[in-house]
JSON list of C-alpha atoms in Angstrom, two decimals:
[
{"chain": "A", "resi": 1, "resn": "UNK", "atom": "CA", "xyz": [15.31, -17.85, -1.70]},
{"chain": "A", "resi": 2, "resn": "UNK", "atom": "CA", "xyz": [12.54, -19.47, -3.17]},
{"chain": "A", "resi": 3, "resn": "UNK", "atom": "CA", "xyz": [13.61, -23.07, -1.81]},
{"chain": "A", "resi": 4, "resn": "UNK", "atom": "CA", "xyz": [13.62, -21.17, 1.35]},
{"chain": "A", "resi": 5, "resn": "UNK", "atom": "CA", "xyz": [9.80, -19.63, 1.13]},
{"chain": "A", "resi": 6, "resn": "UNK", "atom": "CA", "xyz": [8.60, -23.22, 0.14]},
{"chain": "A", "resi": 7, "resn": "UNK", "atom": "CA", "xyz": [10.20, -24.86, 3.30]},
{"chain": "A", "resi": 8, "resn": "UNK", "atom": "CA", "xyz": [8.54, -22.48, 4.66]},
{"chain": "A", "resi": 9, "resn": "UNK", "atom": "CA", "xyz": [5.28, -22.73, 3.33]},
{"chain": "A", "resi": 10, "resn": "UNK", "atom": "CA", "xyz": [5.35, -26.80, 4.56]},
{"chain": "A", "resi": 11, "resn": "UNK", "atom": "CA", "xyz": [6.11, -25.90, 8.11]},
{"chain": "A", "resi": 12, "resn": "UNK", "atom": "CA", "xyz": [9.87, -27.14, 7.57]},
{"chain": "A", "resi": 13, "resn": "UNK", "atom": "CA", "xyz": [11.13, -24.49, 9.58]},
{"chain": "A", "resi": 14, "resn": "UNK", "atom": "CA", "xyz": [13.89, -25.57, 11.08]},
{"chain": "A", "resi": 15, "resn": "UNK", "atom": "CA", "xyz": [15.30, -26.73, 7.44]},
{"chain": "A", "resi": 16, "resn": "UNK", "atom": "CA", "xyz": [14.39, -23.45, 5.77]},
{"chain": "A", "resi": 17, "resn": "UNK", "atom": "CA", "xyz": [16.57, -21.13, 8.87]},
{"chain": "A", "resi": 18, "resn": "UNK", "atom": "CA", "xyz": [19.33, -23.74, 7.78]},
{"chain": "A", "resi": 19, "resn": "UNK", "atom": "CA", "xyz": [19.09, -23.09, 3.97]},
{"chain": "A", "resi": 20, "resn": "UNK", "atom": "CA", "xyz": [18.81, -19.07, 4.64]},
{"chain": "A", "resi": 21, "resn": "UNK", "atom": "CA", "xyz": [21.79, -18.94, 6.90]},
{"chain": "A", "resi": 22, "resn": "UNK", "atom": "CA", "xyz": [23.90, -20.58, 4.24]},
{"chain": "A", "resi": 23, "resn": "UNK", "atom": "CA", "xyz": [22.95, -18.41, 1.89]},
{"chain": "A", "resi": 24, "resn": "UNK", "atom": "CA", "xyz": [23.14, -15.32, 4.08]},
{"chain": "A", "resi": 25, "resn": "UNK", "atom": "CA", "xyz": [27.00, -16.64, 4.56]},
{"chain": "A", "resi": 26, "resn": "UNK", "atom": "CA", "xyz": [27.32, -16.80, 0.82]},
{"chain": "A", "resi": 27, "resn": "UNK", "atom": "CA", "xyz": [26.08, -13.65, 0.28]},
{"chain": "A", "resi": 28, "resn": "UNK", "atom": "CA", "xyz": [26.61, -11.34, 3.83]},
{"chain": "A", "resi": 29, "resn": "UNK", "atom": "CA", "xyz": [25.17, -7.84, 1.92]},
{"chain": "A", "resi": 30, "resn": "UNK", "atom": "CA", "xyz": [22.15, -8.73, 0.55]},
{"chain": "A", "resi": 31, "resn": "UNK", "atom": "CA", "xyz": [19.05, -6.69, 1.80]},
{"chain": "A", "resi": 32, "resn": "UNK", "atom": "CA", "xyz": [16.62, -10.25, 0.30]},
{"chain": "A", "resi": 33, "resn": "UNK", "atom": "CA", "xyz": [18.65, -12.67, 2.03]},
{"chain": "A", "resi": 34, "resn": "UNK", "atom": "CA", "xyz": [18.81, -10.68, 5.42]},
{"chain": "A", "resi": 35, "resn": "UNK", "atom": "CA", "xyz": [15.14, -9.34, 5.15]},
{"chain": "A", "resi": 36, "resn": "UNK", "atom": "CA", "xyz": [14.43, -13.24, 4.37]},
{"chain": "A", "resi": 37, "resn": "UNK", "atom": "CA", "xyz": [16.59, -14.65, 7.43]},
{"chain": "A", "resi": 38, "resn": "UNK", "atom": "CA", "xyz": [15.61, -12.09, 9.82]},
{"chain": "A", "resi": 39, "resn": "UNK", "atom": "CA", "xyz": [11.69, -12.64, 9.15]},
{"chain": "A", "resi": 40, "resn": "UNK", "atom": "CA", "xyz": [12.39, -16.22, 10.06]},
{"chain": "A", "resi": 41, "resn": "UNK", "atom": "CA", "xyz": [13.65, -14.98, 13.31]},
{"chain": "A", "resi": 42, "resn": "UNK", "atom": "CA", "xyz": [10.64, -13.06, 13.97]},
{"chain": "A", "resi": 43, "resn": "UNK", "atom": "CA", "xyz": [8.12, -16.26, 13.49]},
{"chain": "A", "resi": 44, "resn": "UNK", "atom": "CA", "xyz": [10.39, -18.12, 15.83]},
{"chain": "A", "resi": 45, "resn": "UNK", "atom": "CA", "xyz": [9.90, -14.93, 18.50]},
{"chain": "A", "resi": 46, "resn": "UNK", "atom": "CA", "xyz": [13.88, -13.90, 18.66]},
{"chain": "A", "resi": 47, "resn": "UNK", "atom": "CA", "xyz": [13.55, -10.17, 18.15]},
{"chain": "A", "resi": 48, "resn": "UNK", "atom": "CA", "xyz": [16.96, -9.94, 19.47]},
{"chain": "A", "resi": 49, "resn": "UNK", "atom": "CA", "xyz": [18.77, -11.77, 16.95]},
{"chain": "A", "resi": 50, "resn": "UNK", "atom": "CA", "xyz": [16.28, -10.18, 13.76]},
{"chain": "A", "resi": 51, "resn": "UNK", "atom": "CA", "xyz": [17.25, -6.87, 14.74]},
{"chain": "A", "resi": 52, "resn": "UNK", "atom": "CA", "xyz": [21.15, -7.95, 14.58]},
{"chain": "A", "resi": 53, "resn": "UNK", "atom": "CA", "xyz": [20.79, -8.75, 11.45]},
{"chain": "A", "resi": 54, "resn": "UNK", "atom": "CA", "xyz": [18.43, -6.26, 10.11]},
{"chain": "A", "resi": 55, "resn": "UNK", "atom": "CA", "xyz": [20.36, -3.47, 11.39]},
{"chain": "A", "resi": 56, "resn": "UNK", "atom": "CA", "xyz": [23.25, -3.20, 9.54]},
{"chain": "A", "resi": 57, "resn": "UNK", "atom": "CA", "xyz": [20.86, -4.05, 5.88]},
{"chain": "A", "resi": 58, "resn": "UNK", "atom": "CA", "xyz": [18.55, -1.07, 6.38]},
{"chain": "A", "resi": 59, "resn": "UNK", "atom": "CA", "xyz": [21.93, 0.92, 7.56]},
{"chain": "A", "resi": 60, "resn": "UNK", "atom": "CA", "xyz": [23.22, 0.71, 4.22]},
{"chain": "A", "resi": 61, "resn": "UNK", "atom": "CA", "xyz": [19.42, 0.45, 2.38]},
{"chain": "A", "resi": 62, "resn": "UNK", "atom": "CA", "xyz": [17.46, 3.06, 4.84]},
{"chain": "A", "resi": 63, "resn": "UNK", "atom": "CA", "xyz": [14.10, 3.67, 2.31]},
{"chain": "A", "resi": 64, "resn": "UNK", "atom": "CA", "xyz": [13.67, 0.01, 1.01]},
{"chain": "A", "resi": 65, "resn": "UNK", "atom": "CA", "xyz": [10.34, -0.71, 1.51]},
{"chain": "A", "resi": 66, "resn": "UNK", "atom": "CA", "xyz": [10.50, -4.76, 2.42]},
{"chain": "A", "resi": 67, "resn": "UNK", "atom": "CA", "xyz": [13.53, -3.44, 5.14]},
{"chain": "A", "resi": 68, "resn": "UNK", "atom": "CA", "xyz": [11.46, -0.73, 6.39]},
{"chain": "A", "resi": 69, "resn": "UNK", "atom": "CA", "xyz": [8.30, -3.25, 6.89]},
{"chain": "A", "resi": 70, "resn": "UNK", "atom": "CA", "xyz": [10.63, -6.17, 8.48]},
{"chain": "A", "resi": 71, "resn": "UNK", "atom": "CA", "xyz": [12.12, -3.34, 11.22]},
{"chain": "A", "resi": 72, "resn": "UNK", "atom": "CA", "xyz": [8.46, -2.30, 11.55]},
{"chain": "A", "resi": 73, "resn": "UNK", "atom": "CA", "xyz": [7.24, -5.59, 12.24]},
{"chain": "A", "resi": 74, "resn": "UNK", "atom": "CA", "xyz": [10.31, -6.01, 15.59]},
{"chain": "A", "resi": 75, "resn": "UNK", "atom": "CA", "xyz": [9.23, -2.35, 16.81]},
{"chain": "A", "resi": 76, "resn": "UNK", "atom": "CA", "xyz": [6.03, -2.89, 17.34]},
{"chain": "A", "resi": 77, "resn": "UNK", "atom": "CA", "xyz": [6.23, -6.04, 18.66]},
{"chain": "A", "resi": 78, "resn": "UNK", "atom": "CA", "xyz": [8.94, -4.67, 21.18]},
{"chain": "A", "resi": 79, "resn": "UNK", "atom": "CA", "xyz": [5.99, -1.66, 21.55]},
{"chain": "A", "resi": 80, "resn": "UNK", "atom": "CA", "xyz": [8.51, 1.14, 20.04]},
{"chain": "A", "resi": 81, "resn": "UNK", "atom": "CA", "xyz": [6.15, 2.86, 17.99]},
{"chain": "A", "resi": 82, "resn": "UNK", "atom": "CA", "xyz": [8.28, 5.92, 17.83]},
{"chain": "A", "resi": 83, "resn": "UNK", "atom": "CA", "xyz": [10.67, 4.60, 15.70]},
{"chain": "A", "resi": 84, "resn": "UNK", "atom": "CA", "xyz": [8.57, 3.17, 13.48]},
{"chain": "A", "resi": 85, "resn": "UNK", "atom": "CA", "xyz": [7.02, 6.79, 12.87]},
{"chain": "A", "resi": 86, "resn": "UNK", "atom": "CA", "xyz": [10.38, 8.57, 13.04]},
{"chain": "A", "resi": 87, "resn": "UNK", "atom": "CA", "xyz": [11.35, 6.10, 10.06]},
{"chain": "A", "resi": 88, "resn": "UNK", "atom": "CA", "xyz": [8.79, 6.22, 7.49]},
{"chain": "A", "resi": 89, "resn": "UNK", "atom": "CA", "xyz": [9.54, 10.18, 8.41]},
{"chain": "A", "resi": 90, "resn": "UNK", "atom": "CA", "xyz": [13.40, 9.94, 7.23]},
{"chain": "A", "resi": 91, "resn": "UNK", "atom": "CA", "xyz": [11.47, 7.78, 3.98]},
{"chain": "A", "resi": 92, "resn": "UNK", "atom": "CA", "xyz": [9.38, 10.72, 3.08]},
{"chain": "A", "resi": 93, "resn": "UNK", "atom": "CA", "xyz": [11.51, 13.09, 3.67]},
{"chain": "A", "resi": 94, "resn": "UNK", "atom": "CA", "xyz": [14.35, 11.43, 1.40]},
{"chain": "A", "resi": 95, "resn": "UNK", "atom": "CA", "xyz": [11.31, 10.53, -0.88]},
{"chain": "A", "resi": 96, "resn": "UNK", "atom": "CA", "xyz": [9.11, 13.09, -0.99]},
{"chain": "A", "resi": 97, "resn": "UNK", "atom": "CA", "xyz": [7.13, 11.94, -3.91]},
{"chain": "A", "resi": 98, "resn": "UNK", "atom": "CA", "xyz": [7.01, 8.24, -3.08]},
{"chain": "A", "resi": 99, "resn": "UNK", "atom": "CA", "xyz": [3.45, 7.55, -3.01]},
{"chain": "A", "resi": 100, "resn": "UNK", "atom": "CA", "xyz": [4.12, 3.92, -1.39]},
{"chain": "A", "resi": 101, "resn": "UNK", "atom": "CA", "xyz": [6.33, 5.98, 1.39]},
{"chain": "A", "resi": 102, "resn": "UNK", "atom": "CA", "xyz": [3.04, 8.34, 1.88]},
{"chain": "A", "resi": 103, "resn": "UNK", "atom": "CA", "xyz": [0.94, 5.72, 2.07]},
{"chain": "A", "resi": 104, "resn": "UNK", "atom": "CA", "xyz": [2.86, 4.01, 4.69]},
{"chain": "A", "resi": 105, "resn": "UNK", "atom": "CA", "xyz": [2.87, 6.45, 7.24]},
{"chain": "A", "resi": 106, "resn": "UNK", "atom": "CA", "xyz": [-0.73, 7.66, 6.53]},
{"chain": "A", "resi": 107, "resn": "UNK", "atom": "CA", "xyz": [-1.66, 4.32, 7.44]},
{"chain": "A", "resi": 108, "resn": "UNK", "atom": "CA", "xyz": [0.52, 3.77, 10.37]},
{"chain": "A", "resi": 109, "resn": "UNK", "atom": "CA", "xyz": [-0.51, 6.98, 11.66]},
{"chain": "A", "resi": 110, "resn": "UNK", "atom": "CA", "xyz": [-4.60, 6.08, 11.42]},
{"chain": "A", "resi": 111, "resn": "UNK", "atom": "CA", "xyz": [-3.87, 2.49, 13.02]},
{"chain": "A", "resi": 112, "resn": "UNK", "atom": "CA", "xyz": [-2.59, 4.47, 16.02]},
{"chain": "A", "resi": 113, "resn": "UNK", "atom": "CA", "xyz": [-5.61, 6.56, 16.00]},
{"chain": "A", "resi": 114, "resn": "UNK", "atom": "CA", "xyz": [-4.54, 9.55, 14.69]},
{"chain": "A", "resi": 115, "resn": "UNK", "atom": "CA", "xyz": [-6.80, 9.58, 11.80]},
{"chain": "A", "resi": 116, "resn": "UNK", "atom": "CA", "xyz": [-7.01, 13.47, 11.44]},
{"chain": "A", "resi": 117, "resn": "UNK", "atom": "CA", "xyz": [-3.04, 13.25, 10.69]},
{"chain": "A", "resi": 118, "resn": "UNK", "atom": "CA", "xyz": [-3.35, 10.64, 8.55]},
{"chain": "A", "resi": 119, "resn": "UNK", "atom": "CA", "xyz": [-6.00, 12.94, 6.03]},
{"chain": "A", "resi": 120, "resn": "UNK", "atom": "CA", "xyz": [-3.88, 15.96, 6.46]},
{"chain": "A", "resi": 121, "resn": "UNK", "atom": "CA", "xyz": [-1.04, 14.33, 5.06]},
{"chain": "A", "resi": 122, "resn": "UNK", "atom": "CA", "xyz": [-2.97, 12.91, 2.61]},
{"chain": "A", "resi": 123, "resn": "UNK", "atom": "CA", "xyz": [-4.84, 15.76, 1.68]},
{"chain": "A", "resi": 124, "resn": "UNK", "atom": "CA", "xyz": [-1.55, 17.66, 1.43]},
{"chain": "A", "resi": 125, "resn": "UNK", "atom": "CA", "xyz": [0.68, 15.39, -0.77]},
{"chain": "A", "resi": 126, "resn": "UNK", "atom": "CA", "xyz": [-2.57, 14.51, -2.92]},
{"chain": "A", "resi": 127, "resn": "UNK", "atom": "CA", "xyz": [-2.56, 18.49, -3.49]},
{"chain": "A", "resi": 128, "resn": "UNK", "atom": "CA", "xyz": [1.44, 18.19, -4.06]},
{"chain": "A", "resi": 129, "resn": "UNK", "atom": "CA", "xyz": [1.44, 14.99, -6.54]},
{"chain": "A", "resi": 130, "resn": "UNK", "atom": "CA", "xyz": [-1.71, 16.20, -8.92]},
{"chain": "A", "resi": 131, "resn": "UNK", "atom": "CA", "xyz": [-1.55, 12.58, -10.84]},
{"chain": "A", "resi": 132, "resn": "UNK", "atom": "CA", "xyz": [-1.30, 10.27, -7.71]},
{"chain": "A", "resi": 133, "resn": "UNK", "atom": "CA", "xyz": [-4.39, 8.17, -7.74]},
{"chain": "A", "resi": 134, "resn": "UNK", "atom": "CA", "xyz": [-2.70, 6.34, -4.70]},
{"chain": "A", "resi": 135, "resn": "UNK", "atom": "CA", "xyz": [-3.13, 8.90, -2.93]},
{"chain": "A", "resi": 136, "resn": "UNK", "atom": "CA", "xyz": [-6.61, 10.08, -4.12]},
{"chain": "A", "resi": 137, "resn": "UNK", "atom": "CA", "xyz": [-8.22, 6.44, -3.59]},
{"chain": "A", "resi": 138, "resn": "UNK", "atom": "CA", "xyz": [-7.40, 6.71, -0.08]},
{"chain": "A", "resi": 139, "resn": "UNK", "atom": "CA", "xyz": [-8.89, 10.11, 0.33]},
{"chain": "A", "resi": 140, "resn": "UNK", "atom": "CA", "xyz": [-11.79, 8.94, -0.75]},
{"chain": "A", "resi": 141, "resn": "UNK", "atom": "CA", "xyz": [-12.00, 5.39, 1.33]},
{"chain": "A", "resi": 142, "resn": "UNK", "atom": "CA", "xyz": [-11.66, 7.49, 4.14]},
{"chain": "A", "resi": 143, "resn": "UNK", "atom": "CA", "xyz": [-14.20, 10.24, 3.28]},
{"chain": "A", "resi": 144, "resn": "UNK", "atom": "CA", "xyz": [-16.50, 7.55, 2.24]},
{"chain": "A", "resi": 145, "resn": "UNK", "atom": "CA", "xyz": [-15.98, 5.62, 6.05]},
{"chain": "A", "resi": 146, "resn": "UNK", "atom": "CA", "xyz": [-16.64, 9.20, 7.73]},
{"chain": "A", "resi": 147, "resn": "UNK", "atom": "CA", "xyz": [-19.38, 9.32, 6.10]},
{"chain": "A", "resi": 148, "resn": "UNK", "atom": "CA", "xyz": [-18.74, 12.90, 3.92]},
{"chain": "A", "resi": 149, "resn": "UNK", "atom": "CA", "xyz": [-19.97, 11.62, 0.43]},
{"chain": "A", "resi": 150, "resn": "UNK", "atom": "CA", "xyz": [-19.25, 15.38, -1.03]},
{"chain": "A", "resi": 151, "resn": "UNK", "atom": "CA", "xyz": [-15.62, 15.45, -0.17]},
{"chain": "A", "resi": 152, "resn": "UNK", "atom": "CA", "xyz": [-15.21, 11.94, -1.47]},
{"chain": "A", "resi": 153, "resn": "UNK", "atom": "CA", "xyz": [-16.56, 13.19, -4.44]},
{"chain": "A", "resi": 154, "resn": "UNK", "atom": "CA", "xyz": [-14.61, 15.99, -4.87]},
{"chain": "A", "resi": 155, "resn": "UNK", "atom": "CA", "xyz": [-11.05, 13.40, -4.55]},
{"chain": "A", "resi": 156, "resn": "UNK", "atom": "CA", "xyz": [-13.11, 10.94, -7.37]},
{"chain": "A", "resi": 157, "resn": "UNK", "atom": "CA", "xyz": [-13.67, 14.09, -9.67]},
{"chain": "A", "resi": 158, "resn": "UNK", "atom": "CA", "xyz": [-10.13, 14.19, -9.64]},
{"chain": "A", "resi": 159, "resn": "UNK", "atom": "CA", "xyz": [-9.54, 10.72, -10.75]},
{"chain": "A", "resi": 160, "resn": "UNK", "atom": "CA", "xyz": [-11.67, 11.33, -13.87]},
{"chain": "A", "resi": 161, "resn": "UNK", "atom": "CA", "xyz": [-9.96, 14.22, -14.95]},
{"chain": "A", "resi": 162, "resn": "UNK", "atom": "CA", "xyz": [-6.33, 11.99, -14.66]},
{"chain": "A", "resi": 163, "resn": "UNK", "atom": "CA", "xyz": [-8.62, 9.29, -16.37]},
{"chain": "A", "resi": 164, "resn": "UNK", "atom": "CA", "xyz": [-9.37, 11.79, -19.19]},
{"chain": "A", "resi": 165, "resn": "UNK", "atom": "CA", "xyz": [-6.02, 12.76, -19.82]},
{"chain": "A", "resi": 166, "resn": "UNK", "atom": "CA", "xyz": [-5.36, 9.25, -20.50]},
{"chain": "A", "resi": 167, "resn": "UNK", "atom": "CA", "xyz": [-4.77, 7.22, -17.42]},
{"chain": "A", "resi": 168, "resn": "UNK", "atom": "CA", "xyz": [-7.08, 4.48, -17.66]},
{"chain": "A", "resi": 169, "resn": "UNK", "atom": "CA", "xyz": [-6.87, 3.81, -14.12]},
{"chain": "A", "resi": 170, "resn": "UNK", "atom": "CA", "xyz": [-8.27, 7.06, -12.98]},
{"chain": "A", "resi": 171, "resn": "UNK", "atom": "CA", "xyz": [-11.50, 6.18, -14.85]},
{"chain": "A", "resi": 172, "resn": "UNK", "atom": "CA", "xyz": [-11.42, 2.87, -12.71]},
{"chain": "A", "resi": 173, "resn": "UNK", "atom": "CA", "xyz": [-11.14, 4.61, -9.38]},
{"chain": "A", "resi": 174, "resn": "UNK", "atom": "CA", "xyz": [-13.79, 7.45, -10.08]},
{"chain": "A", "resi": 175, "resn": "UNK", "atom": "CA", "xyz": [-16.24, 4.80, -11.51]},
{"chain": "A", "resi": 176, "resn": "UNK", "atom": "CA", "xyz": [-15.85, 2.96, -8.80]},
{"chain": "A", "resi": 177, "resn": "UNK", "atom": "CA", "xyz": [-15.68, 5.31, -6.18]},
{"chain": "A", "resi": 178, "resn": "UNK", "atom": "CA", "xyz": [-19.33, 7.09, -8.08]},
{"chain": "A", "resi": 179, "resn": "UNK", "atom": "CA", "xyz": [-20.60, 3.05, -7.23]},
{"chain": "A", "resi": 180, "resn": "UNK", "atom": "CA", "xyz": [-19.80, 3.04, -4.00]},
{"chain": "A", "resi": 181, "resn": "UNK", "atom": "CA", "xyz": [-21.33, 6.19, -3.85]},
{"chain": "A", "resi": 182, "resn": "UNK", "atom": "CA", "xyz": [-24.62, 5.01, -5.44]},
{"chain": "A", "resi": 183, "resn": "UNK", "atom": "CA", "xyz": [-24.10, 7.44, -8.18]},
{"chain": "A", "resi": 184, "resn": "UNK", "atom": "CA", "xyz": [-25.23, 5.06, -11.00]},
{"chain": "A", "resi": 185, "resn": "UNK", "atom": "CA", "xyz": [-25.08, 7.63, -13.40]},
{"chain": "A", "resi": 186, "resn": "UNK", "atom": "CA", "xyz": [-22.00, 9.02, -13.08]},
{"chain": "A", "resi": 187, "resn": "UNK", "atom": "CA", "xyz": [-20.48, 5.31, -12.74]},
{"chain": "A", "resi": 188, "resn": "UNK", "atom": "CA", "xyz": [-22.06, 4.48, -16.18]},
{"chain": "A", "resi": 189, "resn": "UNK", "atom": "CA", "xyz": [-20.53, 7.37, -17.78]},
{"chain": "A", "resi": 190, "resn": "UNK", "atom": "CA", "xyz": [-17.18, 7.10, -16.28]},
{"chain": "A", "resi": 191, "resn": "UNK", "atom": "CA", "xyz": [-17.27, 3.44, -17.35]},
{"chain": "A", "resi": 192, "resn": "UNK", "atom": "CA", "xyz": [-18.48, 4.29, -20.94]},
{"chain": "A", "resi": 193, "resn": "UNK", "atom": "CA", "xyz": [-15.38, 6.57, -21.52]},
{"chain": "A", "resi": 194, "resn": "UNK", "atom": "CA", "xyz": [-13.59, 3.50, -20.14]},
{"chain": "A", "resi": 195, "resn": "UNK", "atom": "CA", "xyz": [-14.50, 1.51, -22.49]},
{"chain": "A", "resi": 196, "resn": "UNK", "atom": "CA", "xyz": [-13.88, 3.95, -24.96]},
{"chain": "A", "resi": 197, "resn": "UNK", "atom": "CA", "xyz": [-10.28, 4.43, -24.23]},
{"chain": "A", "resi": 198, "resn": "UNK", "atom": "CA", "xyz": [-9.59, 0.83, -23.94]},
{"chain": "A", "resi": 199, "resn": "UNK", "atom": "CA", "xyz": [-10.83, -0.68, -27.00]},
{"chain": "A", "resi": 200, "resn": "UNK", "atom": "CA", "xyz": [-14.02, -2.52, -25.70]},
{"chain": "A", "resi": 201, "resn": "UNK", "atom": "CA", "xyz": [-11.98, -4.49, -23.53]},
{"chain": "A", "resi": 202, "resn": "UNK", "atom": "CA", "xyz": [-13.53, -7.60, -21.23]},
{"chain": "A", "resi": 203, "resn": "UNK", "atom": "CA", "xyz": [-12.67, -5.37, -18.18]},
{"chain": "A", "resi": 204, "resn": "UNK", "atom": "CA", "xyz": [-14.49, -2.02, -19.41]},
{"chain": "A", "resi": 205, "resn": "UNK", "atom": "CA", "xyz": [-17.36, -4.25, -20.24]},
{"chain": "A", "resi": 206, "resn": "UNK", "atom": "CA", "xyz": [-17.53, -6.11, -17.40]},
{"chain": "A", "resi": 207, "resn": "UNK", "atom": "CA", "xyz": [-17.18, -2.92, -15.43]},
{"chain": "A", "resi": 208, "resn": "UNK", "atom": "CA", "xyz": [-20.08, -0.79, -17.18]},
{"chain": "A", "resi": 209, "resn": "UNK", "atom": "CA", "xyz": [-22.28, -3.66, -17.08]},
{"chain": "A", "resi": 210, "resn": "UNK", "atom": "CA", "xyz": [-22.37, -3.95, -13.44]},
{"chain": "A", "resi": 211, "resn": "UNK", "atom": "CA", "xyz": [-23.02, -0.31, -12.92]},
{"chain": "A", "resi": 212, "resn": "UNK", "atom": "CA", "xyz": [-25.54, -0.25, -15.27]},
{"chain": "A", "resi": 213, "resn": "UNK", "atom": "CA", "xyz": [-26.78, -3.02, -13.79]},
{"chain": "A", "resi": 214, "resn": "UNK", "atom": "CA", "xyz": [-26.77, -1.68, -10.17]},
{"chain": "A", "resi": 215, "resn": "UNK", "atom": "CA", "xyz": [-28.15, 1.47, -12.05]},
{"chain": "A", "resi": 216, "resn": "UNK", "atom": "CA", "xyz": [-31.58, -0.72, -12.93]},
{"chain": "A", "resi": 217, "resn": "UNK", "atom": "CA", "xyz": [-31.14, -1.04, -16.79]},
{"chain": "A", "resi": 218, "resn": "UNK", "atom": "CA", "xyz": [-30.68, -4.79, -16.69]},
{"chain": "A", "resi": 219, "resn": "UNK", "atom": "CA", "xyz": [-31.57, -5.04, -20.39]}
]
């Protein structure tokens, strides 16, 4: 596979669809080696024969991710949105706490401009899954881009009180999020506990220094 991807990488194209059909006829059930042959088909344009070949992989492997993206990427170049939807549907539904799955389909459903969806399902798994900072960080990237500061807020609180409990990375998003909300004060704090938790590592530090900095105490 990885001979394959650097072939690729040099424009040896016609050499790497070689390479990956031998080893897709060395090893006919892998979900890698099809996802890998049929995304070669898709770069040379033949939908037709990328969906053979994907078909019967994400058959047998219906919720893996890299499948689920490669069928994507034929649907919507053959304009059948639906199924794209109706799939990372069946994913949720199979996975309902996959915040990847969510994700997925919050995104697809705001590129086709149905951004209200996309924050009710958001808003309603983030209320289901009480530790997903996933889901919270996109709450608040798209409360931030509509311009509603106080419900952003409200999703970054959130993060601090998962940070708090002991998941570093939910201090990261709120003190971030409090930056990109101008709230220098609140980012400084958040940071502080950061750095707290962590040991005075080069991250924390780096990370309080710039709010602080940003905040106006440059000393």
């Amino acid at each position: 596979t990885l001979v394959v991807l650097d072939m690729l990488r040099h424009g040896e194209e016609e050499e790497a669809l070689k390479e990956a059909l031998r080893l897709a006829e060395e090893n006919p059930k892998d979900p890698t080696v099809s996802n890998l042959v049929a995304g070669i088909y898709i770069s040379r344009g033949d939908l037709k024969t990328a969906r053979e070949i994907m078909e019967p992989a994400i058959a047998e492997h219906p919720h893996q991710l890299a499948l689920m993206r490669t069928m994507d990427r034929i649907d919507v170049a053959e304009g059948n949105f639906e199924a794209v939807e109706a799939r990372s549907r069946a994913a949720m539904e199979a996975n309902p706490e996959d915040e990847q799955i969510i994700l997925r389909l919050a995104q697809f459903l705001a590129q086709r401009g149905r951004r209200d969806e996309a924050i009710d399902l958001l808003n309603t798994k983030a209320e289901a899954l009480p530790q997903s900072l996933g889901l919270r960080q996109a709450l608040i990237q798209f409360n931030l881009r509509l311009e509603q500061p106080d419900r952003a807020r409200q999703w970054a609180d959130q993060a601090l009180a998962i940070g708090e409990g002991g998941e570093p990375r939910g201090l990261i998003l709120a003190g971030e999020s409090y930056l990109a909300m101008q709230d220098y004060p609140a980012a400084i704090d958040t940071f502080q506990k950061l750095l707290e938790m962590s040991g005075q590592s080069t991250n924390a530090l780096l990370k309080l220094a710039q709010a602080q900095f940003h905040g106006g105490n440059l000393d």
